[in-house]
mmCIF file of C-alpha atoms in Angstrom:
data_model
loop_
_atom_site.group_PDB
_atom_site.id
_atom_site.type_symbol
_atom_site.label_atom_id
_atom_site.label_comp_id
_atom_site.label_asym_id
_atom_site.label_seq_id
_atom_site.Cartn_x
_atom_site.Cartn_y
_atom_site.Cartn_z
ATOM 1 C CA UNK H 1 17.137 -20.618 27.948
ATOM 2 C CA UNK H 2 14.828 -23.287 26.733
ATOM 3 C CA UNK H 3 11.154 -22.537 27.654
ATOM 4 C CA UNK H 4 8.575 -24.786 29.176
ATOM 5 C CA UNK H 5 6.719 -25.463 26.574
ATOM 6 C CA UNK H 6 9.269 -25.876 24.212
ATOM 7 C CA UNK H 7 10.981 -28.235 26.879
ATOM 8 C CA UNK H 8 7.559 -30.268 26.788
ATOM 9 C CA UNK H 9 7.499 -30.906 23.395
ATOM 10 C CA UNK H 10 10.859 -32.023 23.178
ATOM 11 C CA UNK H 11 10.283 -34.551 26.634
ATOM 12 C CA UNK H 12 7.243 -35.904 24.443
ATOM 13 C CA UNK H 13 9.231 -36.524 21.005
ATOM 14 C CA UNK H 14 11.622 -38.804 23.490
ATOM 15 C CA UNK H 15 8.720 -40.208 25.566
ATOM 16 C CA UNK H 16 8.349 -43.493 23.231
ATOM 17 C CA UNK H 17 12.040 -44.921 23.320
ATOM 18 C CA UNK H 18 12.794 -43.607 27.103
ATOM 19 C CA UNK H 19 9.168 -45.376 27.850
ATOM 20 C CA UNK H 20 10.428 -48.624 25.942
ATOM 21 C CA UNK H 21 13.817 -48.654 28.068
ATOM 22 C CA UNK H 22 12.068 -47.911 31.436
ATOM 23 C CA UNK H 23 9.796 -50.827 30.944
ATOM 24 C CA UNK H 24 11.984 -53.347 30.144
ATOM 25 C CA UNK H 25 14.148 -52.269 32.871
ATOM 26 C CA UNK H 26 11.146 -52.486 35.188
ATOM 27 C CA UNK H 27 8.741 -54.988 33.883
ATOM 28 C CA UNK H 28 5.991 -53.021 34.580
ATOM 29 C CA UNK H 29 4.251 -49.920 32.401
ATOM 30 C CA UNK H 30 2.946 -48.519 35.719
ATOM 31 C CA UNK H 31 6.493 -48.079 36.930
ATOM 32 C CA UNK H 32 7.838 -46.993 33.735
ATOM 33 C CA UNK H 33 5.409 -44.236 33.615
ATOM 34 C CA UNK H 34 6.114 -43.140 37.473
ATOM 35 C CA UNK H 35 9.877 -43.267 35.974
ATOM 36 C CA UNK H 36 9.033 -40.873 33.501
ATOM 37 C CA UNK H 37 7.081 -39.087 36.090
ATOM 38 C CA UNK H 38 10.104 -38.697 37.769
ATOM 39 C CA UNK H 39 12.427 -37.708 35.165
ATOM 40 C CA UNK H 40 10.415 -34.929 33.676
ATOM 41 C CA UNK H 41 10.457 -33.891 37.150
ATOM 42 C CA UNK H 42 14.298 -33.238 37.628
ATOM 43 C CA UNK H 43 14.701 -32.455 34.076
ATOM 44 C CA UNK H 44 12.394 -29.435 34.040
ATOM 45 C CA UNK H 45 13.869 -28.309 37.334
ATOM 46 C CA UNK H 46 17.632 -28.494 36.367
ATOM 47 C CA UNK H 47 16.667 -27.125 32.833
ATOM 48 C CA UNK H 48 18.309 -27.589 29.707
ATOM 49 C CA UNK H 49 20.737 -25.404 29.036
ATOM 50 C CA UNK H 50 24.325 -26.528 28.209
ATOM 51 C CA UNK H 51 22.799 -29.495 27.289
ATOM 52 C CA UNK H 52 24.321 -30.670 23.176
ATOM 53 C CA UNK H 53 22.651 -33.927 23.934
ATOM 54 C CA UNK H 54 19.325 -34.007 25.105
ATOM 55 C CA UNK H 55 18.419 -37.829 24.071
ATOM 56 C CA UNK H 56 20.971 -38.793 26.212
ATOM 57 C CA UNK H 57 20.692 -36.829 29.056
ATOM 58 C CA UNK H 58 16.921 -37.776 29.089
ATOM 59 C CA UNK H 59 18.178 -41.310 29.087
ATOM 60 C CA UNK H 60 21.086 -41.280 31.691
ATOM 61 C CA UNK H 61 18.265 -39.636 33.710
ATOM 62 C CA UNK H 62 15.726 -42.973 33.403
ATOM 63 C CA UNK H 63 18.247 -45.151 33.591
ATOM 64 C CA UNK H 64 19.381 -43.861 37.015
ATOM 65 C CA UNK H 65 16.006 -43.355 38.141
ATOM 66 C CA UNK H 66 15.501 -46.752 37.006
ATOM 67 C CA UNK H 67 18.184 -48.452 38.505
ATOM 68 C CA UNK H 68 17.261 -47.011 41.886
ATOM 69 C CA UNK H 69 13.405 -48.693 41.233
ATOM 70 C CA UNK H 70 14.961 -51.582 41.149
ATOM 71 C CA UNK H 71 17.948 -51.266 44.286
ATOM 72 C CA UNK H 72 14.724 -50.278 46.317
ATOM 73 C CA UNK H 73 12.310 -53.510 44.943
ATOM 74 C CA UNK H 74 15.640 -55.899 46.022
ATOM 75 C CA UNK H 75 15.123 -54.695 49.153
ATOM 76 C CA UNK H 76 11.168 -55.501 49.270
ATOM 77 C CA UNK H 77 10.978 -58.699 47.388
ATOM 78 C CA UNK H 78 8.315 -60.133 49.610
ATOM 79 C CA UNK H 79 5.753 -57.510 49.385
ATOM 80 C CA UNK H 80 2.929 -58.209 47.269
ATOM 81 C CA UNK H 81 3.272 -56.660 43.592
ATOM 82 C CA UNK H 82 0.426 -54.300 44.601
ATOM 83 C CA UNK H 83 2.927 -52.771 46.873
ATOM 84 C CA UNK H 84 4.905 -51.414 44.098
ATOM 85 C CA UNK H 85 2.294 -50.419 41.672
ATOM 86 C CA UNK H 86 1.477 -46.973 41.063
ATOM 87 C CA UNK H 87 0.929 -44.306 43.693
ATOM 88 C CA UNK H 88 4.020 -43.763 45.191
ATOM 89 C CA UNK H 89 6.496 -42.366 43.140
ATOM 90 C CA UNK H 90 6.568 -39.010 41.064
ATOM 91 C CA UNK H 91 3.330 -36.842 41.552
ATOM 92 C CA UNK H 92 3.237 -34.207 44.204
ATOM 93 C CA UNK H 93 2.598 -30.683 43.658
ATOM 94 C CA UNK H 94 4.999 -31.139 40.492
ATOM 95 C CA UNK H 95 3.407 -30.446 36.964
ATOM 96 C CA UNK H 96 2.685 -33.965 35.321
ATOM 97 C CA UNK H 97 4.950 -34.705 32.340
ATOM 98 C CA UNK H 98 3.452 -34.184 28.824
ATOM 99 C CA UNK H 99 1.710 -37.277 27.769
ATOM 100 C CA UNK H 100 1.335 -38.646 31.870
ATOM 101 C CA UNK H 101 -1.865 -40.687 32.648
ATOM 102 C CA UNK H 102 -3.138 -39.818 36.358
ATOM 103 C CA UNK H 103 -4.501 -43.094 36.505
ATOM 104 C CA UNK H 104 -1.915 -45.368 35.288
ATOM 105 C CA UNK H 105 -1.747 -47.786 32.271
ATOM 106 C CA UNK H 106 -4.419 -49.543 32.165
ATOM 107 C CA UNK H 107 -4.353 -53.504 32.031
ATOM 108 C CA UNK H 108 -4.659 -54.086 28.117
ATOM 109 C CA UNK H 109 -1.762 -51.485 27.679
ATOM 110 C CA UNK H 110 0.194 -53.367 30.313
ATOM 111 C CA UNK H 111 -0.651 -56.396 27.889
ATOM 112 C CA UNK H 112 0.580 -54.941 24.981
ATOM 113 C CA UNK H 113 3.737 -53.797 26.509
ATOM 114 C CA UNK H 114 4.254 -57.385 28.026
ATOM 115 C CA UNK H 115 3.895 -59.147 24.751
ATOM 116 C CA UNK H 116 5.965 -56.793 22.687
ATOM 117 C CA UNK H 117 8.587 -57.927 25.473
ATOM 118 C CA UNK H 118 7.933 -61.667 25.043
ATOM 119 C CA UNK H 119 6.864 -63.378 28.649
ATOM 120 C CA UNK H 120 9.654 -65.249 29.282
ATOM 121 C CA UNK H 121 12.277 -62.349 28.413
ATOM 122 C CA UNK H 122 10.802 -60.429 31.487
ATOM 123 C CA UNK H 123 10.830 -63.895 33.578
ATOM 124 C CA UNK H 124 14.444 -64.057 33.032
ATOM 125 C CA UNK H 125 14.969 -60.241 33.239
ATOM 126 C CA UNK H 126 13.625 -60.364 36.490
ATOM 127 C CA UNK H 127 15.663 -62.867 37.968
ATOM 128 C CA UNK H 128 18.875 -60.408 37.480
ATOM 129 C CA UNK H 129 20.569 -58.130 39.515
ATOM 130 C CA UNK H 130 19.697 -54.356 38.771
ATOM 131 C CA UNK H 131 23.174 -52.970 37.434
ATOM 132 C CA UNK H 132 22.793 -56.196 35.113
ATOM 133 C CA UNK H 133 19.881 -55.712 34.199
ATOM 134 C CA UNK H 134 20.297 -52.347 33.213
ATOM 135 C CA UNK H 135 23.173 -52.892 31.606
ATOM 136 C CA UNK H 136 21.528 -55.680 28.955
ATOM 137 C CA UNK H 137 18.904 -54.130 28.200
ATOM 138 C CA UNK H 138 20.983 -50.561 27.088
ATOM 139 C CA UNK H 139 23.477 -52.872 25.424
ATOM 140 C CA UNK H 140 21.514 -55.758 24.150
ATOM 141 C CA UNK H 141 18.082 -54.035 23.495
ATOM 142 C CA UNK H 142 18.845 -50.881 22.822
ATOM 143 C CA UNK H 143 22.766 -51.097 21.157
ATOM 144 C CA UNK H 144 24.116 -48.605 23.101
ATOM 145 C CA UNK H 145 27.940 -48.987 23.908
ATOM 146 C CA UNK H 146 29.389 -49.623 27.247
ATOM 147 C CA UNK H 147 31.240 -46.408 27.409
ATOM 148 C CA UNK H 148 28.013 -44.726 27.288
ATOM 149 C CA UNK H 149 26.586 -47.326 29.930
ATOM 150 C CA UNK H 150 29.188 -47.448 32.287
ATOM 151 C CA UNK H 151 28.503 -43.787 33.600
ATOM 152 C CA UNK H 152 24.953 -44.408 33.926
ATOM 153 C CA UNK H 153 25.495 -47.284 36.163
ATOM 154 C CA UNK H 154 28.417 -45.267 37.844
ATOM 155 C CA UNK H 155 30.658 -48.867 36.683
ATOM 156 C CA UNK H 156 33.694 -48.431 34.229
ATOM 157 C CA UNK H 157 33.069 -49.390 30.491
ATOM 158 C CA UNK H 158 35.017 -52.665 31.108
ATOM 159 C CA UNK H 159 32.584 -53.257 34.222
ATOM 160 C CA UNK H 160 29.397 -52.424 32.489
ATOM 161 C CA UNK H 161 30.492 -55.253 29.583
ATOM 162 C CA UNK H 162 30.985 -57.735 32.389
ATOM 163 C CA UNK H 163 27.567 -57.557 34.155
ATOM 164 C CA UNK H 164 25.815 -57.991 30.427
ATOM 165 C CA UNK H 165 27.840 -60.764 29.689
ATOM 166 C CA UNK H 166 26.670 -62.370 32.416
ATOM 167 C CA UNK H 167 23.368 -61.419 32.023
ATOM 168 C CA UNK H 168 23.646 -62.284 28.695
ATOM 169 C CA UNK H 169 24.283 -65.969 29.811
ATOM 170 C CA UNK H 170 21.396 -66.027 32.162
ATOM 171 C CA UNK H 171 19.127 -65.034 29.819
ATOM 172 C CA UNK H 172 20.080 -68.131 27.412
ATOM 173 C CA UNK H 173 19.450 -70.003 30.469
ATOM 174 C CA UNK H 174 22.414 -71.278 32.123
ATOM 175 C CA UNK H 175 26.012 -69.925 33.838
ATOM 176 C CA UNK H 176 27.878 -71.172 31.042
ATOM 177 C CA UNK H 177 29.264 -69.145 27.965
ATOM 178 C CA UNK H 178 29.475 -72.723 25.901
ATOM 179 C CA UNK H 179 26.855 -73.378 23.293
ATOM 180 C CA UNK H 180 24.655 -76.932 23.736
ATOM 181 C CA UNK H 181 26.019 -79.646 21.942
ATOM 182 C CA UNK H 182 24.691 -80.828 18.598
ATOM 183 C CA UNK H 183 22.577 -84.169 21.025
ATOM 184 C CA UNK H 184 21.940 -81.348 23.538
ATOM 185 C CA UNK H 185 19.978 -78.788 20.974
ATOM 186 C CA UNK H 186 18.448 -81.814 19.119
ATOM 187 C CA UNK H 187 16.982 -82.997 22.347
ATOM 188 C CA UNK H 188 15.941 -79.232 23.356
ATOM 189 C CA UNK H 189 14.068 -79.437 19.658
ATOM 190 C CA UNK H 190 12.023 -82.190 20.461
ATOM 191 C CA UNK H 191 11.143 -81.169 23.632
ATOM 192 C CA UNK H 192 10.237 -77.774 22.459
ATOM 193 C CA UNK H 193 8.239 -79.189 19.545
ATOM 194 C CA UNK H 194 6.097 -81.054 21.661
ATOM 195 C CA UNK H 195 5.635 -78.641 24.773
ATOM 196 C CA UNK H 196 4.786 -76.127 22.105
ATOM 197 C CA UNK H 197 2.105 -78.528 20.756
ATOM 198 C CA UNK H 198 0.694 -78.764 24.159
ATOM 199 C CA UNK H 199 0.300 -75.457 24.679
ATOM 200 C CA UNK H 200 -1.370 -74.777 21.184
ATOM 201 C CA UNK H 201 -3.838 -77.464 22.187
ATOM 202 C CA UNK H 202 -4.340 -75.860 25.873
ATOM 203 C CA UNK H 203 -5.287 -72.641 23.720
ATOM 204 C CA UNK H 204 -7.501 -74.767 21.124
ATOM 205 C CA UNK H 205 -9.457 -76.719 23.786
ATOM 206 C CA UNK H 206 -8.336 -79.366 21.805
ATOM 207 C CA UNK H 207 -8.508 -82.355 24.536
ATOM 208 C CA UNK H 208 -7.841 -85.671 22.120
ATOM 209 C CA UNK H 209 -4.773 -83.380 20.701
ATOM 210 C CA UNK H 210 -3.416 -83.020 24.364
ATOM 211 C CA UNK H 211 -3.919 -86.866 25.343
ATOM 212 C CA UNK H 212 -2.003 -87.994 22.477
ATOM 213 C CA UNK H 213 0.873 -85.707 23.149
ATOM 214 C CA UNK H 214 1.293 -86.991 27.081
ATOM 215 C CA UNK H 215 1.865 -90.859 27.662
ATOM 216 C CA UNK H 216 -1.188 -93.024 28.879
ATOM 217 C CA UNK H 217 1.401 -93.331 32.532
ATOM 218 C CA UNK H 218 1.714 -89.627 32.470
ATOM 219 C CA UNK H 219 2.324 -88.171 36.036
ATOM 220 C CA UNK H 220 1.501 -84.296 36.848
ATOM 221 C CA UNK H 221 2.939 -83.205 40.193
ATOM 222 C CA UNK H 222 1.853 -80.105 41.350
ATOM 223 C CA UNK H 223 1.973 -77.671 44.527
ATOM 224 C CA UNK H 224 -0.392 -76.721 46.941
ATOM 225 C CA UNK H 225 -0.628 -73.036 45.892
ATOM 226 C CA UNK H 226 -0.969 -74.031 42.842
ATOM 227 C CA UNK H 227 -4.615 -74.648 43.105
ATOM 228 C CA UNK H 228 -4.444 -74.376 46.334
ATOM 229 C CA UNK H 229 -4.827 -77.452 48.412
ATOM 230 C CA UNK H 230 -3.404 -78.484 51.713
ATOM 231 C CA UNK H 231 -1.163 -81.100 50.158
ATOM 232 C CA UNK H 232 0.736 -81.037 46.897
ATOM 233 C CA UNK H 233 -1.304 -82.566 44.039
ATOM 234 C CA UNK H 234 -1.081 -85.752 41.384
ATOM 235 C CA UNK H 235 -3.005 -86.848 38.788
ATOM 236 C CA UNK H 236 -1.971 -89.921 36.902
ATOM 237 C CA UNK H 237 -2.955 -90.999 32.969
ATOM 238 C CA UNK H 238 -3.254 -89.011 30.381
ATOM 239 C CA UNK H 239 -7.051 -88.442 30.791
ATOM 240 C CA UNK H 240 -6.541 -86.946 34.307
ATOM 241 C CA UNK H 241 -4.089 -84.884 33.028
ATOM 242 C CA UNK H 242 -5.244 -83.402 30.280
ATOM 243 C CA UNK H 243 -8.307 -82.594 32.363
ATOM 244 C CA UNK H 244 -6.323 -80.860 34.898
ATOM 245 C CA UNK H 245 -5.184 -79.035 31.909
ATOM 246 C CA UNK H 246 -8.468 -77.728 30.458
ATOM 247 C CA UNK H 247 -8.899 -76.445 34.284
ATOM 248 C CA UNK H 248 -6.376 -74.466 34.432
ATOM 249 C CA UNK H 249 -7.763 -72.903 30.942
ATOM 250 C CA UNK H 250 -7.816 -69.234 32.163
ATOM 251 C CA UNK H 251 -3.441 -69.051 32.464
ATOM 252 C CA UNK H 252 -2.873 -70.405 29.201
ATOM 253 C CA UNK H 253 -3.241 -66.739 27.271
ATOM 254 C CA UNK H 254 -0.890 -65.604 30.013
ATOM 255 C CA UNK H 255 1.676 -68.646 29.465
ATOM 256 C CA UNK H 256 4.851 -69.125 27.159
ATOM 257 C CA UNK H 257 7.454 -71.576 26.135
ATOM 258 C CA UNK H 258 10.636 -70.901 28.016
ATOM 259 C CA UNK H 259 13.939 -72.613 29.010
ATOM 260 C CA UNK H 260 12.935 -74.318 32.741
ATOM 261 C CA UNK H 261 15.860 -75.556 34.212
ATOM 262 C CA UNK H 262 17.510 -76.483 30.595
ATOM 263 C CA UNK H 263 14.898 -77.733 29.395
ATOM 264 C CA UNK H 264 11.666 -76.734 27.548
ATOM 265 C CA UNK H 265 9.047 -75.722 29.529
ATOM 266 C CA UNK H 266 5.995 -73.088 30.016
ATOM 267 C CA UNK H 267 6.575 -70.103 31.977
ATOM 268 C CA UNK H 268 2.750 -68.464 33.657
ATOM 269 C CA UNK H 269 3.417 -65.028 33.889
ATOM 270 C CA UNK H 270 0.235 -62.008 33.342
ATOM 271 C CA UNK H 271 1.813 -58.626 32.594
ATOM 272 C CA UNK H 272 5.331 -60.407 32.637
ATOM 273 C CA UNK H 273 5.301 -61.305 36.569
ATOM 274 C CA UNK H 274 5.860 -64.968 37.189
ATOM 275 C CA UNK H 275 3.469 -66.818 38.618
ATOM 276 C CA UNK H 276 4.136 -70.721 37.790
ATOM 277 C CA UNK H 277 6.174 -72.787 35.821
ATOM 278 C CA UNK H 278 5.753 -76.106 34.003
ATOM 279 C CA UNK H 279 8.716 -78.605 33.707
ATOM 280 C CA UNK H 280 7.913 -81.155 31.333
ATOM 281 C CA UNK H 281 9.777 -84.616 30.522
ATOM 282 C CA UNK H 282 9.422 -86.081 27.104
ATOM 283 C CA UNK H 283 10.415 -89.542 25.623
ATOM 284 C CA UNK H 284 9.840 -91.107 22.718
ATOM 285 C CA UNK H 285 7.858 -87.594 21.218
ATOM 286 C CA UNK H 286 5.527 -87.883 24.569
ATOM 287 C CA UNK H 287 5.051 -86.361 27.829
ATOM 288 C CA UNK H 288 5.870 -89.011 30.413
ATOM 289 C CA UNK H 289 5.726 -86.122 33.864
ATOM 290 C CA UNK H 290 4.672 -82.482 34.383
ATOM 291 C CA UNK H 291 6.559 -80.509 36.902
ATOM 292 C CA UNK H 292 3.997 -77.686 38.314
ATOM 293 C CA UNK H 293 5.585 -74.949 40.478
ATOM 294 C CA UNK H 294 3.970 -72.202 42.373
ATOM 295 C CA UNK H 295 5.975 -72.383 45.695
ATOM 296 C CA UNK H 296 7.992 -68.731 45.702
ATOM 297 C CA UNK H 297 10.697 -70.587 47.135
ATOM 298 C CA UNK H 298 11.185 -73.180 44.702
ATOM 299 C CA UNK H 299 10.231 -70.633 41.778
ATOM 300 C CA UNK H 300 13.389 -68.501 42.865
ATOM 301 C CA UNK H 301 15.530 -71.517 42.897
ATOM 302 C CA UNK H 302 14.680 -72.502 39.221
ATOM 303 C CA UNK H 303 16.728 -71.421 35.938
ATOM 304 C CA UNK H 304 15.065 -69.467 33.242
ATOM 305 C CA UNK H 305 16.106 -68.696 29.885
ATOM 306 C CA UNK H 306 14.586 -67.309 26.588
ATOM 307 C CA UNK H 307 14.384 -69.668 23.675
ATOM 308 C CA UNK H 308 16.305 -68.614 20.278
ATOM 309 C CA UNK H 309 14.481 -68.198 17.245
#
């Protein structure tokens, strides 16, 4: 029989990959760690013996532990993300697994973690249900094969290909399996050449570089909780706008190009959590209106996708 220590030291040579698959499965390092938490917990106590696999054991273990994280957040969605941040997990009495921080992640790790990711993968990640979530990121992040999934996610192999093909197609940002056209990804270029030239000049300061990218008619809607106000705001002209820009200076680090609704746009998201979204409309090479959503409600009804390459 395997002894603690030994055990330990084992756990720890795993802790890096199982800590990569619990975070993108949860979006957040604090949860990933009380995952771990948790499955050092029930490993130690079942023990390993009869065990020819360890690596996978370990990771049928997160996954599951994983996939409950996520049954029980469905169920909470409007609590406030402090509610599920760390505390409330895997502690007790229990010994803490090797390598486990008592007071979390802290925020530049968090960072890290969020920009290995990219922002707008964990946008669209969390707009999917938990089995499919799961199941892409084993499959499509981590290459394992969906007879291997399947009994994690207690789904048949078939199953467990089904729910990443469709969140396969989410994440490219639509419910169709059919590429774009040759006019449709020509017109997603431009647009994503210019919103990305926006945000570059958001991050320089750059103001003349931002007023010749929107047109002098330029319209910027945006909601109330947005900065907040009673009423919804506008701001007309490209001075106004690119103004309102330089104000909202302090998201830009935490924004990233991303499909909105099919089309290019900026997703505001610290740590990976969604926060606001920018719809842009070019013509002619030039911004002509700018979308601004913070309403929850309208945020959940919006489509979000990952740009290739």
């Amino acid at each position: 029989m395997e002894d603690d220590a030994a055990f330990a030291e084992r756990f720890e040579g795993e802790r890096g990959r199982l800590r990569g698959i619990a975070y993108r499965m949860l979006g957040s390092a604090s949860e990933a760690e009380d995952a771990l938490q948790e499955a050092w917990l029930r490993a130690s106590r079942a023990g390993t013996d009869g065990i020819a696999n360890l690596p996978g054991w370990l990771t049928t273990i997160v996954t599951r532990i994983c996939l409950n994280m996520l049954r029980a957040r469905e169920s909470r969605r409007e609590e406030p993300l402090e509610a599920h941040l760390p505390g409330a997990g895997a502690g007790g009495a229990d010994a803490a697994a090797p390598g486990h921080r008592e007071d979390g992640p802290d925020p530049e790790d968090e960072a890290v973690l969020a920009e290995s990711v990219g922002l707008a993968m964990l946008v669209v990640l969390d707009t999917l249900a938990p089995a499919e979530r799961v199941a892409f990121v084993l499959h499509d992040l981590f290459a394992m094969q969906f007879d291997e999934i399947g009994p994690m996610i207690e789904r048949s192999p078939t199953a467990a290909r089904q729910l990443a093909s469709r969140a396969r197609r989410r994440v490219r940002g639509g419910t169709a399996a059919e590429s774009p056209s040759e006019a449709e990804a020509a017109a997603r270029a431009g647009q994503r050449r210019v919103v990305e030239a926006f945000l570059a000049a958001a991050r320089g300061g750059d103001l003349q570089a931002l007023v010749e990218l929107l047109d002098p008619d330029v319209v910027l809607r945006a909601d109330r909780q947005v900065v907040p106000t009673p009423e919804p705001v506008v701001l007309r002209g490209a001075r106004h706008v690119s103004q309102g820009a330089f104000a909202a200076a302090a998201r830009v680090p935490f924004s990233a190009p991303a499909l909105v609704d099919g089309s290019v746009g900026l997703v505001m998201a610290p740590l990976g959590r969604l926060v606001l979204a920018l719809a842009f409309t070019v013509d002619g090479g030039r911004i002509t209106a700018i979308d601004v959503v913070a309403d929850p409600e309208r945020l959940r009804d919006m489509r979000f996708g990952v740009l290739e390459g």
